[in-house]
Coordinates of C-alpha atoms and ligand atoms in Angstrom, one line a residue:
M1 CA 0.0 0.0 0.0
A2 CA 1.2 3.5 -0.7
K3 CA 2.9 5.3 2.2
L4 CA 2.0 8.7 3.6
T5 CA 4.4 11.4 2.4
V6 CA 5.5 14.8 3.7
Q7 CA 3.1 16.3 1.1
D8 CA 0.2 14.8 3.0
L9 CA 1.3 16.1 6.4
D10 CA 0.1 19.1 8.4
V11 CA 3.0 20.0 10.6
R12 CA 2.4 23.6 11.6
G13 CA 3.8 24.1 15.1
K14 CA 4.6 20.4 15.4
R15 CA 7.9 18.9 16.3
V16 CA 9.0 16.9 13.2
F17 CA 11.6 14.1 13.9
L18 CA 13.3 13.7 10.5
R19 CA 15.7 10.9 9.9
V20 CA 18.2 11.9 7.1
D21 CA 21.2 10.3 5.5
Y22 CA 24.1 12.6 6.2
N23 CA 26.7 9.8 6.2
V24 CA 29.0 12.0 4.1
P25 CA 32.6 11.4 3.2
M26 CA 34.9 13.5 5.5
E27 CA 38.6 14.1 5.7
E28 CA 40.9 15.8 8.2
K29 CA 42.5 18.9 6.9
E30 CA 44.7 21.1 9.1
G31 CA 43.1 19.6 12.3
K32 CA 39.5 20.1 11.1
M33 CA 37.1 17.6 9.6
V34 CA 36.0 18.7 6.1
I35 CA 33.2 17.4 4.0
N36 CA 34.4 16.0 0.7
D37 CA 31.0 15.5 -1.0
V38 CA 27.8 17.4 0.0
T39 CA 25.5 15.4 -2.4
R40 CA 23.7 13.7 0.4
I41 CA 23.0 17.0 2.2
V42 CA 21.9 18.7 -1.0
E43 CA 19.5 15.9 -1.8
T44 CA 17.5 16.5 1.4
L45 CA 16.9 20.2 0.8
P46 CA 13.6 19.8 -1.0
T47 CA 12.1 17.8 1.9
L48 CA 13.5 20.3 4.4
K49 CA 12.2 23.3 2.5
L50 CA 8.8 21.8 2.2
L51 CA 8.6 21.1 5.9
I52 CA 9.9 24.6 6.8
E53 CA 7.3 26.2 4.5
K54 CA 4.7 24.1 6.2
G55 CA 5.8 25.6 9.6
G56 CA 7.2 22.5 11.3
K57 CA 9.9 22.5 13.9
L58 CA 12.6 20.3 12.3
I59 CA 14.6 17.9 14.4
L60 CA 17.1 16.1 12.1
T61 CA 18.7 12.8 13.2
A62 CA 21.5 11.1 11.3
H63 CA 24.5 8.8 11.7
L64 CA 28.1 9.4 10.5
G65 CA 30.6 6.5 10.2
R66 CA 30.9 3.7 12.7
P67 CA 31.7 5.3 16.1
K68 CA 30.6 2.0 17.8
G69 CA 28.8 3.7 20.7
K70 CA 31.6 6.1 21.6
R71 CA 31.7 9.9 21.2
E72 CA 34.3 9.8 18.4
P73 CA 35.1 13.5 17.7
S74 CA 36.1 12.9 14.0
M75 CA 32.6 11.5 13.5
S76 CA 30.7 14.5 14.9
L77 CA 27.9 15.9 12.8
A78 CA 28.8 19.5 13.8
P79 CA 30.5 20.3 10.4
V80 CA 27.4 19.0 8.7
A81 CA 25.2 21.5 10.6
V82 CA 27.3 24.3 9.4
K83 CA 27.3 23.1 5.8
L84 CA 23.6 22.5 5.9
G85 CA 23.0 26.0 7.1
E86 CA 25.0 27.4 4.2
L87 CA 23.2 25.3 1.7
L88 CA 19.8 26.0 3.2
G89 CA 20.5 29.7 3.5
K90 CA 19.3 29.8 7.0
P91 CA 20.9 29.0 10.4
V92 CA 20.8 25.4 11.6
A93 CA 21.1 24.8 15.3
F94 CA 23.2 21.9 16.6
A95 CA 22.7 19.8 19.7
T96 CA 25.8 18.1 21.0
D97 CA 23.8 15.1 22.1
C98 CA 20.9 13.3 20.4
I99 CA 19.0 12.6 23.6
G100 CA 18.6 14.0 27.1
E101 CA 18.6 17.5 28.5
V102 CA 20.9 19.0 25.8
A103 CA 18.6 17.7 23.0
E104 CA 15.4 18.6 24.8
A105 CA 16.5 22.2 25.5
A106 CA 17.5 22.7 21.9
V107 CA 14.2 21.4 20.7
A108 CA 12.3 23.6 23.2
A109 CA 14.1 26.7 21.7
L110 CA 12.8 25.9 18.2
Q111 CA 10.3 28.3 16.6
D112 CA 8.0 27.2 13.7
G113 CA 10.1 26.7 10.5
E114 CA 13.4 26.4 12.4
V115 CA 15.9 23.6 12.0
L116 CA 18.0 21.6 14.5
L117 CA 20.5 18.8 13.8
L118 CA 21.1 16.3 16.6
E119 CA 24.6 14.8 17.2
N120 CA 25.5 11.4 15.6
V121 CA 22.9 9.0 16.8
R122 CA 25.4 6.1 16.6
Y123 CA 27.4 7.6 19.5
Y124 CA 25.0 5.2 21.3
N125 CA 25.1 1.5 20.7
E126 CA 21.4 1.5 21.6
E127 CA 20.7 3.0 18.2
E128 CA 21.7 -0.1 16.1
A129 CA 20.3 -2.4 18.8
N130 CA 16.9 -0.6 18.4
D131 CA 16.8 -0.4 22.2
P132 CA 13.3 0.5 23.3
A133 CA 14.4 2.8 26.2
F134 CA 16.7 4.7 23.8
A135 CA 14.0 5.0 21.2
E136 CA 11.7 6.4 23.9
K137 CA 14.3 9.0 24.7
L138 CA 14.6 10.0 21.0
A139 CA 10.9 10.0 20.6
K140 CA 10.4 12.4 23.5
V141 CA 10.8 15.3 21.2
A142 CA 8.7 13.9 18.3
D143 CA 5.1 14.7 17.4
V144 CA 5.5 13.6 13.8
Y145 CA 8.0 11.2 12.3
V146 CA 9.5 11.5 8.8
N147 CA 12.1 9.2 7.2
D148 CA 14.1 10.5 4.2
A149 CA 17.1 8.1 4.7
F150 CA 16.3 5.3 2.3
G151 CA 19.9 4.0 2.5
A152 CA 19.3 3.2 6.2
A153 CA 15.8 1.8 5.8
H154 CA 16.9 -1.8 5.6
R155 CA 18.0 -1.8 9.2
A156 CA 15.6 -1.8 12.1
H157 CA 17.4 0.8 14.3
A158 CA 16.0 3.1 16.9
S159 CA 16.0 6.1 14.5
T160 CA 14.6 4.2 11.5
A161 CA 12.0 1.9 13.2
G162 CA 11.8 2.3 17.0
V163 CA 10.9 6.0 17.1
A164 CA 8.3 5.6 14.3
A165 CA 6.6 2.8 16.2
I166 CA 6.4 5.0 19.3
V167 CA 5.1 8.0 17.4
A168 CA 2.5 5.8 15.6
A169 CA 1.4 4.2 18.9
R170 CA 0.7 7.7 20.3
G171 CA -1.5 8.4 17.3
G172 CA 1.1 10.5 15.5
K173 CA 1.8 10.3 11.7
C174 CA 4.9 8.7 10.2
A175 CA 5.7 9.7 6.6
A176 CA 8.2 9.3 3.8
G177 CA 10.3 12.3 2.9
L178 CA 10.5 13.3 -0.8
L179 CA 13.7 11.3 -1.4
M180 CA 12.3 8.2 0.2
D181 CA 9.1 8.6 -1.7
R182 CA 11.0 8.7 -5.0
E183 CA 12.9 5.6 -4.1
L184 CA 9.6 3.8 -3.4
K185 CA 8.1 5.0 -6.6
F186 CA 10.9 4.0 -8.9
L187 CA 12.2 0.8 -7.2
G188 CA 8.6 -0.2 -6.3
D189 CA 5.7 1.1 -8.3
E190 CA 7.5 1.5 -11.6
L191 CA 8.8 -2.0 -11.6
E192 CA 5.4 -3.5 -10.4
N193 CA 3.8 -2.9 -13.9
P194 CA 6.8 -1.8 -16.1
A195 CA 6.3 -0.5 -19.6
R196 CA 7.6 -3.2 -22.0
P197 CA 10.0 -4.4 -23.1
F198 CA 11.5 -4.5 -19.6
V199 CA 15.2 -5.1 -19.8
V200 CA 17.2 -5.9 -16.6
I201 CA 21.0 -5.6 -16.6
L202 CA 22.7 -7.5 -13.8
G203 CA 26.4 -7.5 -13.0
G204 CA 28.7 -7.0 -10.2
A205 CA 30.8 -9.4 -8.2
K206 CA 28.8 -12.3 -6.9
V207 CA 25.9 -14.5 -7.9
S208 CA 25.2 -15.1 -4.2
D209 CA 24.7 -11.3 -3.7
K210 CA 22.2 -11.0 -6.5
I211 CA 20.4 -14.3 -6.7
K212 CA 17.3 -13.2 -4.9
V213 CA 17.0 -10.2 -7.2
I214 CA 17.5 -12.4 -10.2
D215 CA 14.9 -14.8 -9.0
R216 CA 12.3 -12.0 -8.4
L217 CA 13.1 -10.1 -11.6
L218 CA 12.8 -13.3 -13.7
E219 CA 9.1 -13.1 -13.0
K220 CA 8.8 -9.5 -14.3
A221 CA 11.5 -8.9 -17.0
D222 CA 11.3 -9.6 -20.7
T223 CA 15.1 -9.8 -21.0
I224 CA 17.9 -10.3 -18.5
L225 CA 21.5 -9.4 -19.5
I226 CA 24.2 -10.8 -17.3
G227 CA 27.7 -9.3 -16.9
G228 CA 30.4 -8.7 -14.4
A229 CA 32.3 -11.4 -12.5
M230 CA 28.9 -13.0 -11.9
A231 CA 28.8 -14.1 -15.5
Y232 CA 31.8 -16.4 -14.9
T233 CA 29.8 -18.5 -12.3
F234 CA 27.1 -19.0 -15.0
K235 CA 29.8 -19.9 -17.5
L236 CA 31.4 -22.4 -15.0
A237 CA 28.0 -23.9 -14.5
N238 CA 27.7 -24.4 -18.2
G239 CA 31.1 -26.3 -18.4
V240 CA 33.2 -23.3 -19.6
K241 CA 36.7 -22.9 -18.1
T242 CA 37.0 -19.7 -16.1
G243 CA 40.7 -19.7 -15.2
K244 CA 41.5 -17.5 -12.2
S245 CA 38.3 -15.5 -12.5
L246 CA 36.2 -14.6 -9.5
V247 CA 33.8 -17.5 -9.4
E248 CA 31.6 -19.1 -6.8
P249 CA 31.7 -22.9 -7.4
D250 CA 29.0 -23.4 -4.7
Q251 CA 26.6 -21.3 -6.7
T252 CA 26.6 -23.2 -10.0
A253 CA 23.4 -25.1 -9.2
T254 CA 21.7 -21.8 -8.3
A255 CA 22.9 -20.4 -11.6
L256 CA 21.5 -23.3 -13.6
S257 CA 18.2 -23.2 -11.9
A258 CA 17.9 -19.4 -12.7
E259 CA 18.6 -20.3 -16.3
A260 CA 16.0 -23.0 -16.2
K261 CA 13.4 -20.7 -14.7
A262 CA 14.1 -18.1 -17.4
K263 CA 13.5 -20.8 -20.1
K264 CA 10.2 -21.8 -18.4
L265 CA 9.0 -18.3 -18.1
G266 CA 10.1 -17.3 -21.7
V267 CA 12.6 -14.7 -20.4
N268 CA 15.4 -13.8 -22.9
F269 CA 18.4 -14.6 -20.6
Q270 CA 21.7 -13.6 -22.0
L271 CA 25.3 -14.4 -21.0
P272 CA 28.4 -12.7 -22.4
T273 CA 29.8 -14.2 -25.6
D274 CA 33.2 -12.6 -25.2
T275 CA 35.2 -11.4 -22.3
I276 CA 38.3 -9.3 -21.5
I277 CA 40.9 -11.2 -19.7
A278 CA 44.4 -10.5 -18.3
T279 CA 47.2 -12.5 -16.6
P280 CA 47.9 -11.6 -13.0
V281 CA 51.5 -11.5 -12.1
D282 CA 52.6 -11.4 -8.5
T283 CA 54.7 -8.3 -7.8
G284 CA 55.9 -9.6 -4.4
K285 CA 54.4 -6.5 -2.8
L286 CA 51.6 -6.3 -0.3
N287 CA 48.8 -3.7 -0.2
K288 CA 47.7 -1.8 2.9
K289 CA 45.5 -4.7 4.0
G290 CA 48.4 -7.1 3.7
K291 CA 47.1 -8.7 0.5
P292 CA 49.5 -9.5 -2.4
V293 CA 49.5 -6.9 -5.2
Y294 CA 49.2 -8.3 -8.8
D295 CA 50.1 -6.6 -12.1
L296 CA 47.5 -7.4 -14.7
V297 CA 49.4 -8.0 -18.0
N298 CA 48.6 -9.2 -21.5
V299 CA 45.0 -7.8 -21.6
R300 CA 43.1 -9.4 -24.4
T301 CA 39.6 -10.3 -25.5
I302 CA 38.6 -14.0 -26.0
S303 CA 35.5 -16.1 -26.4
G304 CA 35.2 -19.6 -24.9
D305 CA 37.5 -21.0 -22.3
I306 CA 39.6 -18.7 -20.2
P307 CA 43.2 -20.0 -19.9
D308 CA 44.3 -21.4 -16.5
D309 CA 46.7 -18.6 -15.7
A310 CA 44.3 -15.8 -16.8
E311 CA 41.4 -13.9 -15.1
G312 CA 38.2 -12.3 -16.6
F313 CA 37.6 -8.7 -15.9
S314 CA 34.8 -7.5 -18.1
I315 CA 32.3 -8.3 -20.9
G316 CA 34.0 -8.0 -24.3
E317 CA 33.1 -5.5 -27.1
E318 CA 30.9 -7.9 -29.0
T319 CA 28.8 -8.6 -25.9
A320 CA 28.6 -4.9 -25.1
K321 CA 27.4 -4.1 -28.7
H322 CA 24.8 -6.9 -28.5
Y323 CA 23.6 -5.8 -25.1
A324 CA 23.4 -2.1 -26.2
Q325 CA 21.2 -3.1 -29.1
I326 CA 18.8 -4.9 -26.8
I327 CA 18.8 -2.0 -24.4
S328 CA 18.1 0.5 -27.1
S329 CA 14.6 -0.8 -27.7
A330 CA 13.6 -1.1 -24.0
K331 CA 10.8 0.9 -22.4
T332 CA 11.9 0.1 -18.9
V333 CA 15.6 -0.5 -17.9
L334 CA 16.8 -1.6 -14.5
W335 CA 20.5 -1.8 -14.0
N336 CA 22.2 -3.3 -11.0
G337 CA 25.9 -4.1 -11.0
P338 CA 28.8 -3.1 -13.3
M339 CA 29.7 -5.2 -16.3
G340 CA 33.3 -5.5 -15.2
M341 CA 36.0 -4.1 -13.0
F342 CA 35.3 -0.6 -14.2
E343 CA 37.5 1.0 -11.6
D344 CA 40.4 0.1 -13.9
P345 CA 40.0 1.9 -17.3
R346 CA 41.2 -1.1 -19.2
F347 CA 38.1 -2.9 -18.0
A348 CA 35.6 -0.1 -18.0
G349 CA 34.6 -0.2 -21.7
G350 CA 31.8 -2.7 -21.4
T351 CA 30.3 -0.9 -18.4
N352 CA 30.5 2.5 -20.2
A353 CA 29.0 1.1 -23.4
V354 CA 26.0 -0.3 -21.5
A355 CA 25.7 3.1 -19.6
L356 CA 25.6 4.9 -22.9
A357 CA 22.9 2.5 -24.2
V358 CA 20.8 3.1 -21.1
V359 CA 21.1 6.9 -21.6
E360 CA 20.1 6.5 -25.3
A361 CA 17.1 4.3 -24.5
T362 CA 16.0 7.0 -22.0
Q363 CA 16.5 10.0 -24.3
N364 CA 15.6 8.5 -27.7
N365 CA 13.1 5.7 -26.8
G366 CA 11.4 7.3 -23.9
A367 CA 12.5 4.5 -21.6
V368 CA 12.3 4.8 -17.8
S369 CA 15.8 4.0 -16.6
I370 CA 16.5 3.0 -13.0
I371 CA 20.0 2.4 -11.6
G372 CA 20.3 0.6 -8.3
G373 CA 23.4 -0.4 -6.4
G374 CA 26.3 1.6 -4.9
D375 CA 28.9 0.6 -7.5
S376 CA 26.6 0.9 -10.5
V377 CA 25.8 4.5 -9.4
K378 CA 29.6 5.1 -9.1
A379 CA 30.1 3.7 -12.6
I380 CA 27.4 5.9 -14.1
N381 CA 28.7 9.0 -12.3
K382 CA 32.3 8.2 -13.4
A383 CA 31.1 8.2 -17.0
K384 CA 29.4 11.6 -16.3
L385 CA 26.0 10.2 -17.3
G386 CA 24.3 10.5 -13.9
D387 CA 21.9 13.2 -14.9
K388 CA 20.9 11.5 -18.1
V389 CA 19.0 8.5 -16.6
T390 CA 15.6 8.6 -15.1
F391 CA 16.5 7.6 -11.6
M392 CA 19.6 6.7 -9.6
S393 CA 18.9 5.0 -6.3
T394 CA 20.8 6.4 -3.3
G395 CA 20.1 3.2 -1.3
G396 CA 23.1 0.8 -1.9
G397 CA 22.3 -2.3 0.2
A398 CA 18.8 -1.0 0.9
S399 CA 18.0 -0.8 -2.9
L400 CA 19.2 -4.4 -3.3
E401 CA 17.0 -5.7 -0.5
F402 CA 14.0 -3.7 -1.7
L403 CA 14.5 -5.1 -5.2
E404 CA 14.5 -8.6 -3.7
G405 CA 11.0 -7.8 -2.5
T406 CA 12.0 -7.7 1.1
E407 CA 9.9 -5.4 3.3
L408 CA 12.3 -2.9 4.7
P409 CA 11.8 -2.1 8.4
G410 CA 12.2 1.6 7.8
V411 CA 9.5 1.5 5.1
A412 CA 7.2 -0.8 7.0
A413 CA 7.3 1.7 10.0
L414 CA 5.7 4.4 7.9
S415 CA 1.9 5.1 8.0
D416 CA -0.2 3.9 5.0
K417 CA -2.0 6.6 3.0
Ligands
LIG1 P1 26.6 -2.8 -7.0 O1 27.2 -2.1 -5.8 O2 26.2 -1.9 -8.1 O3 25.4 -3.7 -6.5 P2 28.5 -5.0 -6.8 O4 28.9 -4.5 -5.5 O5 27.7 -6.3 -6.9 O6 27.6 -3.8 -7.6 O7 29.7 -5.2 -7.7 C1 30.6 -4.2 -8.0 C2 32.0 -4.6 -8.0 O8 32.2 -5.8 -8.8 C3 32.9 -3.6 -8.5 O9 33.8 -3.1 -7.5 C4 33.7 -4.3 -9.7 O10 35.0 -3.9 -9.7 C5 33.5 -5.7 -9.4 N1 33.6 -6.5 -10.6 C6 32.7 -6.5 -11.6 N2 33.2 -7.4 -12.6 C7 34.3 -8.0 -12.1 C8 35.2 -8.9 -12.6 N3 35.0 -9.5 -13.8 N4 36.3 -9.3 -11.8 C9 36.4 -8.7 -10.6 N5 35.6 -7.8 -10.1 C10 34.6 -7.4 -10.8
LIG2 MG1 28.6 -2.8 -4.3

């Protein structure tokens, strides 16, 4: 059922407890923590502006990093409050604690339309434990609950689930922010009854990470295109040699049953016909994590068996062209997982070609294009195509779980319309 959104809320004079995702990358510069990328803050501005306009008293809660229940100064949200104030063009108050007297006093000082950011909620272990007493403390300042942190919605934490349950039990409303609402629309409603042909592109590292998504999407998609390291497990299952490629031998039965299901349902299920391989050569050096560093030499494209001493790193050009052609006639495209190890330019070509095809389908064929998954979004942004697709999910792990059809605790906690 559709969830209540901030647009449906009357918040004038009310204390709005707003969970946001301000887990921004930070770096220490000259003894100060500096924000490297403000995207996540910028993305929340429409929700904030709407609630300010509606006359709510905004109490923002977020986490930063993994302070593991300690007051870790480098993970303070204080710099975020300053940056948010600049971006919003109005002062943002900051409370040095997310619960207790400090937080309550700061909330009491709020006028209608004013904004307060509470300190890192993960300074308390009780947050991730969804401790009921801690949730009560947070909820003490909440009349209305709003969640705009889709990326944290797959975890039942105090600020994503506990507080909402308490507000709801008191008869208060719990709503999705604008960002959360868009995620639910595109990853949910759009894929429920997609315009056809519906083409799904799945890649990334592991079959085991994606099998639930594959299984669910087999029931909806017209075509599934497989790439990335995941493809090699499918190849292995079909008796092709995969050399040193990243494969999961324990997933070959799963891979075969996915192929069988595709056949049964009449889904066009495609595996790569060529692949880019290289030979790893041990340099004798170790990386920061103590793992051996390999040089990748003799980069070449092959079809068929991968030699014993070689490793596959991307779909080949022939596959990329074939996939691009299929994508170009799609009306709905969902992409999760890069087609290769795109972080290395020698293996980025296939991912970039697919990205371009998705953009072309969007712009020339009127397709709705949806990108889910942390690394897929990185790949699209790296190719500078982020603004040319219909929707890029901010959810990472949460997107994947949502696509699997799992009910996310942070979504379940919201009131129905
Ligand atoms: P997403 O975050 O979009 O869901 P994944 O996390 O499943 O995607 O996979 C992305 C990672 O998979 C990338 O870091 C990429 O380098 C890696 N990858 C893709 N193809 C290969 C390959 N052939 N060999 C090794 N790593 C690969
Ligand atoms: Mg990933």
